[in-house]
Short mmCIF file of N, CA and C and ligand atoms in Angstrom, two decimals:
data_model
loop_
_atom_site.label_atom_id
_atom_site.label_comp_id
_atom_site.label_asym_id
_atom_site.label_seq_id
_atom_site.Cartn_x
_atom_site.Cartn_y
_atom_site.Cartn_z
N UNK A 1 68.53 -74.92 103.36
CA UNK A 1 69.26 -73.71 102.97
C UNK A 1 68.28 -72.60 102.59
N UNK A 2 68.45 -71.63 103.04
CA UNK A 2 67.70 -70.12 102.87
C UNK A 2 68.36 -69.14 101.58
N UNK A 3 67.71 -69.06 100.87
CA UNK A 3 68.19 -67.84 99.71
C UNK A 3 67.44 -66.59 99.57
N UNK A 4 68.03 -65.55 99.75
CA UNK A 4 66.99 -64.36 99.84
C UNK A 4 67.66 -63.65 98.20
N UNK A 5 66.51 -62.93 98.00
CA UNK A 5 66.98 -62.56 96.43
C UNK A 5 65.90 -60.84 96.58
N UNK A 6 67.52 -59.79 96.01
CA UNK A 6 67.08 -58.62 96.75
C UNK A 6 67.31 -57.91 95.74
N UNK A 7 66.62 -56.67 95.57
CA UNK A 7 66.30 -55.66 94.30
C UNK A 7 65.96 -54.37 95.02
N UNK A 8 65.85 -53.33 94.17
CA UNK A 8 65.09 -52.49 95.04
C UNK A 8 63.90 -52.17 95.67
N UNK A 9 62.78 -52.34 94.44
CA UNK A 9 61.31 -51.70 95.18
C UNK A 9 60.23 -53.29 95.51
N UNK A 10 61.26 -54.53 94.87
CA UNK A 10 60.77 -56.24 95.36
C UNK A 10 59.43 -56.26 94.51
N UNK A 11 59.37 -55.46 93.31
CA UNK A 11 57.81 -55.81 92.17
C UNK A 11 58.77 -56.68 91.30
N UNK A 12 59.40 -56.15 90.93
CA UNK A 12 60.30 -56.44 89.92
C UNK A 12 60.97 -57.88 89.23
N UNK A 13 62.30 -57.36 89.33
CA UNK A 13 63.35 -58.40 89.28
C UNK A 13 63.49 -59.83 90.62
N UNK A 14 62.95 -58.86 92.07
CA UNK A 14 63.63 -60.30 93.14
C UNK A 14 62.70 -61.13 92.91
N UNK A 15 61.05 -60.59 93.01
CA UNK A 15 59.94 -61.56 93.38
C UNK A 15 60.01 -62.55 91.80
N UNK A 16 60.60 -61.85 91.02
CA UNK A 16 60.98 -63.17 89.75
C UNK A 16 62.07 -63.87 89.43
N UNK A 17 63.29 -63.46 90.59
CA UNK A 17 64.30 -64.56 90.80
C UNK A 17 63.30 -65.62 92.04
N UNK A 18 62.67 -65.46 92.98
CA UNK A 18 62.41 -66.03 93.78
C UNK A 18 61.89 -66.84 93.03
N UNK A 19 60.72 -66.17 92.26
CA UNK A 19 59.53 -67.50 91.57
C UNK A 19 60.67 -68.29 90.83
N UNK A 20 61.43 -67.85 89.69
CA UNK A 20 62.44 -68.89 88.77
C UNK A 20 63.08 -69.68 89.40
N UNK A 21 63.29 -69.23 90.84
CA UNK A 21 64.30 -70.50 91.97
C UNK A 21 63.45 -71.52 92.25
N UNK A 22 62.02 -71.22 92.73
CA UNK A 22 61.55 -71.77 93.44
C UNK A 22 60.66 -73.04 92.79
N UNK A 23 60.49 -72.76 91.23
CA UNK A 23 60.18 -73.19 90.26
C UNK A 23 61.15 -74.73 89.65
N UNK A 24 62.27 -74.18 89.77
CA UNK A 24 63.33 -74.83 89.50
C UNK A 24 63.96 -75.61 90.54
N UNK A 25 63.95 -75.37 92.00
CA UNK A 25 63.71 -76.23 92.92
C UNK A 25 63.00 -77.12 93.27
N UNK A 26 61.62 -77.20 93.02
CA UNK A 26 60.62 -77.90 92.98
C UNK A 26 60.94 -78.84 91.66
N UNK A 27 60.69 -79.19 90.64
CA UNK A 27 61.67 -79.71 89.33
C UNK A 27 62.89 -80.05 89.74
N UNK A 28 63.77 -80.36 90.72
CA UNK A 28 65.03 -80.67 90.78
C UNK A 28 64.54 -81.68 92.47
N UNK A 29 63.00 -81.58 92.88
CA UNK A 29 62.28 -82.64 93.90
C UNK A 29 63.44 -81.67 95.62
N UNK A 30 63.62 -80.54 95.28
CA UNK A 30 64.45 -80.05 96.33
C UNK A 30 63.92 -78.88 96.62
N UNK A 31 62.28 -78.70 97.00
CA UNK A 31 61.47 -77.65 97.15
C UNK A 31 61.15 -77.55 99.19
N UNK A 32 62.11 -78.74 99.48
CA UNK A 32 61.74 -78.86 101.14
C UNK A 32 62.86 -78.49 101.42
N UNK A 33 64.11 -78.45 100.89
CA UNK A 33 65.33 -77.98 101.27
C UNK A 33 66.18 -76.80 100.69
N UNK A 34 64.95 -76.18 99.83
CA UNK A 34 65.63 -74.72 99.68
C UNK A 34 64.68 -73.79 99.62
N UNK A 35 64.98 -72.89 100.37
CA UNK A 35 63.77 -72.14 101.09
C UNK A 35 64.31 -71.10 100.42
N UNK A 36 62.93 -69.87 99.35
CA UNK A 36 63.72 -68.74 99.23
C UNK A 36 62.58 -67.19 99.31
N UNK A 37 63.40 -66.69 99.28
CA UNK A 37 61.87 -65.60 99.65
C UNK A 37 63.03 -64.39 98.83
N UNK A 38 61.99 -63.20 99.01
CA UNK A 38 63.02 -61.42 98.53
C UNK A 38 62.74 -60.65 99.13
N UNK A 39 62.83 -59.64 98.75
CA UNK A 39 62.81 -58.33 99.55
C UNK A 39 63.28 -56.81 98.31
N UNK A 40 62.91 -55.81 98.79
CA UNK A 40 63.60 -54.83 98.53
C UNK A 40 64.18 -53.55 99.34
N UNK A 41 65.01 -53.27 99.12
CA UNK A 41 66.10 -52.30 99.95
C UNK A 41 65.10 -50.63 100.04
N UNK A 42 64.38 -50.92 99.33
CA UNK A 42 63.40 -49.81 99.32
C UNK A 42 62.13 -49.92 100.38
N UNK A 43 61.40 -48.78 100.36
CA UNK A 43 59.75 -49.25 101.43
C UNK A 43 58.91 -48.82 100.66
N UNK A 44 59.18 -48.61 98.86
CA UNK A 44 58.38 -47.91 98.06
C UNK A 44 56.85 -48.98 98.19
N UNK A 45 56.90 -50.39 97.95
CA UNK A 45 56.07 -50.97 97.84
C UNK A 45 55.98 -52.14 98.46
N UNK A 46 55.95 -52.19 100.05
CA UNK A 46 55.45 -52.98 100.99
C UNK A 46 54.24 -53.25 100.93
N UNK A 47 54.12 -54.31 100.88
CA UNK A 47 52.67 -54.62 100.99
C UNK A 47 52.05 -54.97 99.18
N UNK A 48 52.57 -54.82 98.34
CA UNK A 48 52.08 -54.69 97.21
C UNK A 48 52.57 -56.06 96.16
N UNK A 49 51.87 -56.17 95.82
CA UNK A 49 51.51 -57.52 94.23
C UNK A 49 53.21 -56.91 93.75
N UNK A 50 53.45 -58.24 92.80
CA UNK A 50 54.56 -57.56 91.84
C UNK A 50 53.75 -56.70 90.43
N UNK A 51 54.73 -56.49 90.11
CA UNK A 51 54.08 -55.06 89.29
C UNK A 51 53.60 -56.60 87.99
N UNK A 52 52.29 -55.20 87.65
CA UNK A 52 51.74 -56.32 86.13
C UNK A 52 52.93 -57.16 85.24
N UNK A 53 53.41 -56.32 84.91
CA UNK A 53 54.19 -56.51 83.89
C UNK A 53 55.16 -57.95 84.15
N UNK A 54 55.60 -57.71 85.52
CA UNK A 54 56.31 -59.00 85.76
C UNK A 54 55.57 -60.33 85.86
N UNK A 55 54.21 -60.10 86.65
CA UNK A 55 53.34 -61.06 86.42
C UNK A 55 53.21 -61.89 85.07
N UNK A 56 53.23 -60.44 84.18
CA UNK A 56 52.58 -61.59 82.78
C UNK A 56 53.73 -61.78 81.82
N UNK A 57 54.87 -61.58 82.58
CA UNK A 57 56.36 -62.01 81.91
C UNK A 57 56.18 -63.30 82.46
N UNK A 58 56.40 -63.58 84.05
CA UNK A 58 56.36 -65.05 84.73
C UNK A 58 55.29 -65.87 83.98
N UNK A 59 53.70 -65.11 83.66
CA UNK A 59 52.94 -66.17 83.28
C UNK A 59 53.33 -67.04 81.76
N UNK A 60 54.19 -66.03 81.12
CA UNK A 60 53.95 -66.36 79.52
C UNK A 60 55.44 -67.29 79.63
N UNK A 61 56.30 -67.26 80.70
CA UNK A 61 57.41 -67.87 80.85
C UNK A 61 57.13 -69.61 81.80
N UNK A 62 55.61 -69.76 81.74
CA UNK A 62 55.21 -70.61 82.69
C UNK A 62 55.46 -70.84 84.03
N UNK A 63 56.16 -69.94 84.65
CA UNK A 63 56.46 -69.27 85.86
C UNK A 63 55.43 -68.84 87.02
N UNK A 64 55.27 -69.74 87.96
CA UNK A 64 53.95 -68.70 88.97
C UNK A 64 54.44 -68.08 90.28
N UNK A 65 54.08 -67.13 90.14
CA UNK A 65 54.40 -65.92 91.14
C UNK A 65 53.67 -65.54 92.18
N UNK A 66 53.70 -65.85 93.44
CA UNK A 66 53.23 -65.58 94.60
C UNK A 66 54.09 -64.68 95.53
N UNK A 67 53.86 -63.19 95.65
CA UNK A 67 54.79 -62.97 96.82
C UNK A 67 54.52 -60.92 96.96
N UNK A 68 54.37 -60.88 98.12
CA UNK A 68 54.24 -59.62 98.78
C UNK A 68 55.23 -58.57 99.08
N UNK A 69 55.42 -57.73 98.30
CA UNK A 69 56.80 -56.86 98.46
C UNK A 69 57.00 -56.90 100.03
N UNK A 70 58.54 -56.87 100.50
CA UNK A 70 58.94 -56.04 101.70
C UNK A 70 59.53 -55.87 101.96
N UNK A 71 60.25 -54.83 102.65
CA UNK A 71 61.88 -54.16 103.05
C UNK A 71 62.74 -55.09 103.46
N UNK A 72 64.10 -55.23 103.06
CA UNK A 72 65.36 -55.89 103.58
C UNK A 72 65.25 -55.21 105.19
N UNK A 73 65.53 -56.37 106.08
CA UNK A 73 66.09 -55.85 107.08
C UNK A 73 67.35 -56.57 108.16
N UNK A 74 67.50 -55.65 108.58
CA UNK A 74 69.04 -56.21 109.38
C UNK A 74 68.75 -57.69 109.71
N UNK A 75 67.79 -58.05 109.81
CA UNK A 75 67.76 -59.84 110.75
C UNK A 75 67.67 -60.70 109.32
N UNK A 76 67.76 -60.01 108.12
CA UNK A 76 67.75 -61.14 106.93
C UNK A 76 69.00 -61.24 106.67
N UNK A 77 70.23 -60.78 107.63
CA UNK A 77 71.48 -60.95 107.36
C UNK A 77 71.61 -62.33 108.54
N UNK A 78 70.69 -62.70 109.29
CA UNK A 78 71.08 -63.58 109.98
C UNK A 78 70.37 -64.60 109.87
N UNK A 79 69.26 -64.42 108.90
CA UNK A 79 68.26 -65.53 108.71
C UNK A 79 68.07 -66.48 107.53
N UNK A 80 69.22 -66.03 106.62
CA UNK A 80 69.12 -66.45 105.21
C UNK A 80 71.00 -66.98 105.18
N UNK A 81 70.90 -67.91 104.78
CA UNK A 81 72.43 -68.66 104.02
C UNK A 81 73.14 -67.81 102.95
N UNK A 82 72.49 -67.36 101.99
CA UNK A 82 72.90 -66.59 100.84
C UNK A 82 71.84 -65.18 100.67
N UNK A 83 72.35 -64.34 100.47
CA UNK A 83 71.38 -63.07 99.85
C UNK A 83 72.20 -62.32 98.49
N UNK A 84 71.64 -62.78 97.70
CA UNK A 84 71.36 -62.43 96.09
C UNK A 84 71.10 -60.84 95.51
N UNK A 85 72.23 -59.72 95.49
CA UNK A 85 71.53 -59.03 94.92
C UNK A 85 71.09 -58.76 94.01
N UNK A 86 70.64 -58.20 92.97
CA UNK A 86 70.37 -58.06 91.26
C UNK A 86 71.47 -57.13 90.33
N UNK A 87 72.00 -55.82 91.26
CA UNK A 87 72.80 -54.94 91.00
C UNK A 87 73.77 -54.38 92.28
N UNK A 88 74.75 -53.60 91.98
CA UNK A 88 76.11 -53.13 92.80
C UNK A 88 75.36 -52.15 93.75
N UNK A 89 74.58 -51.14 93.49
CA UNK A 89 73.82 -50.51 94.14
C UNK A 89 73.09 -50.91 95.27
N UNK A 90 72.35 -52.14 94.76
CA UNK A 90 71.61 -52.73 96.49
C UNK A 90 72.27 -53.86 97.10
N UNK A 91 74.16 -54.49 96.59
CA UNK A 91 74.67 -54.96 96.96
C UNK A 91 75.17 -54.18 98.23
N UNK A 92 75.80 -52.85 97.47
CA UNK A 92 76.21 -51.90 98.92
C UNK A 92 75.30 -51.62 99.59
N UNK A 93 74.32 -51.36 99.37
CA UNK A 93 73.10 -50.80 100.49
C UNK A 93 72.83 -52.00 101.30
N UNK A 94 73.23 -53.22 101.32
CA UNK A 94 73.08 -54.93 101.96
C UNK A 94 74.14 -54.69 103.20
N UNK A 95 75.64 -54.89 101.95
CA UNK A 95 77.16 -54.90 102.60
C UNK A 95 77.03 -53.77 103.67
N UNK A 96 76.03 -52.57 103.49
CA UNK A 96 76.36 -51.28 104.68
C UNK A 96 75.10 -51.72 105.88
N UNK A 97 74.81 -52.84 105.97
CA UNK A 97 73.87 -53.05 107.38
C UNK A 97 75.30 -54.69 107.98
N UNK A 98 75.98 -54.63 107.35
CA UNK A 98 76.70 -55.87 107.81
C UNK A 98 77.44 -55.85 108.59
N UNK A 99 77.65 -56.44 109.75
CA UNK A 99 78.60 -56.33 111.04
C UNK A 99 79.75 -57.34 111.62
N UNK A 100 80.17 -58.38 110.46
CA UNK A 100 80.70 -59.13 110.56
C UNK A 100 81.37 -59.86 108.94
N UNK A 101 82.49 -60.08 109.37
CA UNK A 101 83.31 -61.04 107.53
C UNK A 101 82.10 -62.35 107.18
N UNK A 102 81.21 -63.05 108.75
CA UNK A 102 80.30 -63.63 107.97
C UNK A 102 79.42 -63.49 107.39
N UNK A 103 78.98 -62.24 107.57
CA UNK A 103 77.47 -62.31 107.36
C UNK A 103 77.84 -61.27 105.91
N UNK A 104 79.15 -60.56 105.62
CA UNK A 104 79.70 -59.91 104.70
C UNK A 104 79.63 -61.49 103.30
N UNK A 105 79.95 -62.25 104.06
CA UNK A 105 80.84 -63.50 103.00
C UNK A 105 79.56 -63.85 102.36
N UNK A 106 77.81 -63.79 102.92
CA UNK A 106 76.93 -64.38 102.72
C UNK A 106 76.32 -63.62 101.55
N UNK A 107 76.74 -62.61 101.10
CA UNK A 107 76.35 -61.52 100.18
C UNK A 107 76.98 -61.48 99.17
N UNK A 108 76.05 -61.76 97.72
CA UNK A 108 76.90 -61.65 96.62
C UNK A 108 76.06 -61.37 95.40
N UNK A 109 76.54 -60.86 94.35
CA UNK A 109 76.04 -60.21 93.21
C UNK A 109 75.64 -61.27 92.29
N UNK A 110 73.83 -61.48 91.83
CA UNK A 110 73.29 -62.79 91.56
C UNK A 110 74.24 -63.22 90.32
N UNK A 111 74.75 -62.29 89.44
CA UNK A 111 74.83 -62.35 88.10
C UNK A 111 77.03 -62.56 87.94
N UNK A 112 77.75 -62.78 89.05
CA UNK A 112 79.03 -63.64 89.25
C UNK A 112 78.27 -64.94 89.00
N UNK A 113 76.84 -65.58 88.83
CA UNK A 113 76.75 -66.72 88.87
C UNK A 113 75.93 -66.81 87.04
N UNK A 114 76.48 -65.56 86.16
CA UNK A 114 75.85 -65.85 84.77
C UNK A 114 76.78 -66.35 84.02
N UNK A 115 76.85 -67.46 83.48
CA UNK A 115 77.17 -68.19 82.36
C UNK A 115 77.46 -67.36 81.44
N UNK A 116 76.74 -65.91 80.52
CA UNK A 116 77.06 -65.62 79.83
C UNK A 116 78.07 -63.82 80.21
N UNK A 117 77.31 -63.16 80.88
CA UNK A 117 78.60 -62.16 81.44
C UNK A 117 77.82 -61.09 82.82
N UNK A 118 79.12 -60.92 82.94
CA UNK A 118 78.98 -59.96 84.82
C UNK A 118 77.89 -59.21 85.04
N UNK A 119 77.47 -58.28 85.73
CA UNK A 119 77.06 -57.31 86.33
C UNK A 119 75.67 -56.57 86.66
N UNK A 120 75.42 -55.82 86.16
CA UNK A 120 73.91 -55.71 86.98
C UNK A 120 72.61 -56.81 86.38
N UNK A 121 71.49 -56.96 87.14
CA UNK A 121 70.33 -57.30 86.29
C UNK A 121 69.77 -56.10 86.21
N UNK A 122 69.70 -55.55 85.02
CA UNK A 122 68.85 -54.38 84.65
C UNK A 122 67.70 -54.07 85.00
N UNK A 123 67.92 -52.52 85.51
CA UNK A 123 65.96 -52.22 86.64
C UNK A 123 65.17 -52.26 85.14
N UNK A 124 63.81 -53.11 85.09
CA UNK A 124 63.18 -53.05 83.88
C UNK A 124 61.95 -51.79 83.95
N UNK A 125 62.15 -51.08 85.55
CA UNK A 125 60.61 -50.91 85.74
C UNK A 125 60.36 -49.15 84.81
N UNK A 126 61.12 -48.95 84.51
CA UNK A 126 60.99 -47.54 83.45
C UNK A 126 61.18 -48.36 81.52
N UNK A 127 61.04 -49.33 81.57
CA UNK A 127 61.58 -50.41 80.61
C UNK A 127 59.70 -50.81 79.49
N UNK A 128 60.51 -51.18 78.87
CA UNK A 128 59.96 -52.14 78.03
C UNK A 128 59.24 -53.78 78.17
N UNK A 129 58.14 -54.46 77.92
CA UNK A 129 58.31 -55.70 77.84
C UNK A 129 59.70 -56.70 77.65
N UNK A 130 60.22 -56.28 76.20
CA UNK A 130 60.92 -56.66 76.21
C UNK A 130 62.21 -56.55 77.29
N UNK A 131 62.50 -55.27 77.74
CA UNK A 131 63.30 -55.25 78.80
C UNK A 131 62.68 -56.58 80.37
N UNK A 132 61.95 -56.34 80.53
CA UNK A 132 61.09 -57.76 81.05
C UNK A 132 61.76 -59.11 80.84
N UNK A 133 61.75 -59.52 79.51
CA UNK A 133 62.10 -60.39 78.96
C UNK A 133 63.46 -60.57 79.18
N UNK A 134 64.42 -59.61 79.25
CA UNK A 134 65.92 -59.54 78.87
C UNK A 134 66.04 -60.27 80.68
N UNK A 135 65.26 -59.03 81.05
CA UNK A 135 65.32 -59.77 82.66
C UNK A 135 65.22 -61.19 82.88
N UNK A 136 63.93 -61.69 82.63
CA UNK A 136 63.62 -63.09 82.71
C UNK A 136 65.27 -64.22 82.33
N UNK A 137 65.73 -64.20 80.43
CA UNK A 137 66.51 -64.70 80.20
C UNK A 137 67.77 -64.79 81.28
N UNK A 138 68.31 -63.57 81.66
CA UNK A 138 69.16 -63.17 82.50
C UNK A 138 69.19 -64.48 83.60
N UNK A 139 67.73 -64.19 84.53
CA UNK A 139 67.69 -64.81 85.55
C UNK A 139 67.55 -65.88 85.57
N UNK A 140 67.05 -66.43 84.60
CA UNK A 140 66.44 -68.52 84.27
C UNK A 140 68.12 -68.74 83.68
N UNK A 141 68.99 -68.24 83.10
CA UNK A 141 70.13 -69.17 83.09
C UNK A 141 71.25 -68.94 84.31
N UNK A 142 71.31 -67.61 85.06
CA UNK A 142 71.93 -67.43 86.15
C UNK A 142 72.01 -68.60 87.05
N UNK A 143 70.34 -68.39 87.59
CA UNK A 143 69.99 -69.37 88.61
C UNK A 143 69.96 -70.54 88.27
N UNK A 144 69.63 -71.13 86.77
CA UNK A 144 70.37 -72.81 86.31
C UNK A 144 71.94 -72.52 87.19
N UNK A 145 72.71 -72.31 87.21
CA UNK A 145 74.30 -71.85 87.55
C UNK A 145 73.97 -71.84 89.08
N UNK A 146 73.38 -71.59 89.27
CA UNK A 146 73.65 -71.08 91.01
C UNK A 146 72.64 -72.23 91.56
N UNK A 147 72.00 -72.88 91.40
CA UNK A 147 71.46 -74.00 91.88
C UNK A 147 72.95 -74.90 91.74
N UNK A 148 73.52 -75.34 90.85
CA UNK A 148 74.20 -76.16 90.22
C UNK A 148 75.65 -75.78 91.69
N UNK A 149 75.73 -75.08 91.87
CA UNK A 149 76.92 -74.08 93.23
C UNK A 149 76.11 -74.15 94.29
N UNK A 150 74.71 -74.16 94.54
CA UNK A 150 74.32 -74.21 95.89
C UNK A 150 74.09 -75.58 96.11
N UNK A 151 74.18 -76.49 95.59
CA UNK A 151 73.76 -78.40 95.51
C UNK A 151 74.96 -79.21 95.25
N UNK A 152 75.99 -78.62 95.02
CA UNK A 152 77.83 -79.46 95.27
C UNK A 152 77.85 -80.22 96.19
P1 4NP B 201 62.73 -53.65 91.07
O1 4NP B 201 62.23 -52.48 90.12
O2 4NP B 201 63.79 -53.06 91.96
O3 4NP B 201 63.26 -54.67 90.12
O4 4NP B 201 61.50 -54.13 91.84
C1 4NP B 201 61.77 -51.25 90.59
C2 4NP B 201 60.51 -51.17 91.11
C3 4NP B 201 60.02 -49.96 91.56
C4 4NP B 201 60.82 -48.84 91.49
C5 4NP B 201 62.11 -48.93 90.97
C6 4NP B 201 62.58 -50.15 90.53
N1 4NP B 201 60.33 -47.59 91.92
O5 4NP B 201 61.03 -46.59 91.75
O6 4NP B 201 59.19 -47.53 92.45
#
């Protein structure tokens, strides 16, 4: 199974849902059967490290982070099982490259899968550490939840 996990500029929030999945996949001995990568809906930072800050959120969260920003594009609607957005904003900017109820059905807002309540994961990157942090929490109990729905 393929999970793509999508944000806007991919420093941020996706490349640290990816690492928290991929982290937590590996620990659950199911690191050969769930494949996940990100992206962002933006081309601000192709090619680029995730931003510091997320780095040394993942490091202090024991989290390791490997991954190269790069643009969503139309063939990750056909190449991925699920695509994850963070917020409503780059959900629609997903839903408006979609050409079909399946590849519509494969798209969904990461945080319908939070335990504690709905709607965006907050952009941290004009933010605080702590906003960092709020992120992190957010995403390590989400994705407990959404592993638990992608392994039924
Ligand atoms: P992300 O955060 O979408 O979580 O990666 C952002 C990163 C960069 C920018 C905005 C949000 N930016 O404007 O460059």
């Amino acid at each position: 199974m393929k999970v793509l996990f999508v944000c806007l500029g991919n420093i941020c929030r996706s490349p640290l849902a990816e690492a928290i999945f991929k982290a937590k996949a590996q620990k659950m001995g199911l690191s050969n059967t769930l494949f996940a990568d990100s992206c962002g809906t933006a081309n601000y930072h192709i090619g680029d490290s995730p931003d510091p800050r997320t780095f040394k959120n993942a490091q202090s969260n024991g989290v390791e982070i490997v991954h190269r920003g790069r643009q969503f594009s139309k063939r990750d609607l056909t190449d991925f099982d699920w695509i994850f957005a963070m917020d409503k904003g780059n959900l629609e900017i997903i839903l408006s490259y979609t050409q079909s109820e399946a590849e519509r059905s494969k798209v969904k807002l990461i945080r319908d899968f939070d335990p504690v309540k709905r709607g965006n994961v907050p952009d941290p990157y004009y933010g605080t550490e702590d906003d960092f942090q709020e992120v992190f929490q957010i995403l390590d109990r989400t994705i407990d939840n959404l592993l638990v729905s992608l392994t039924k």
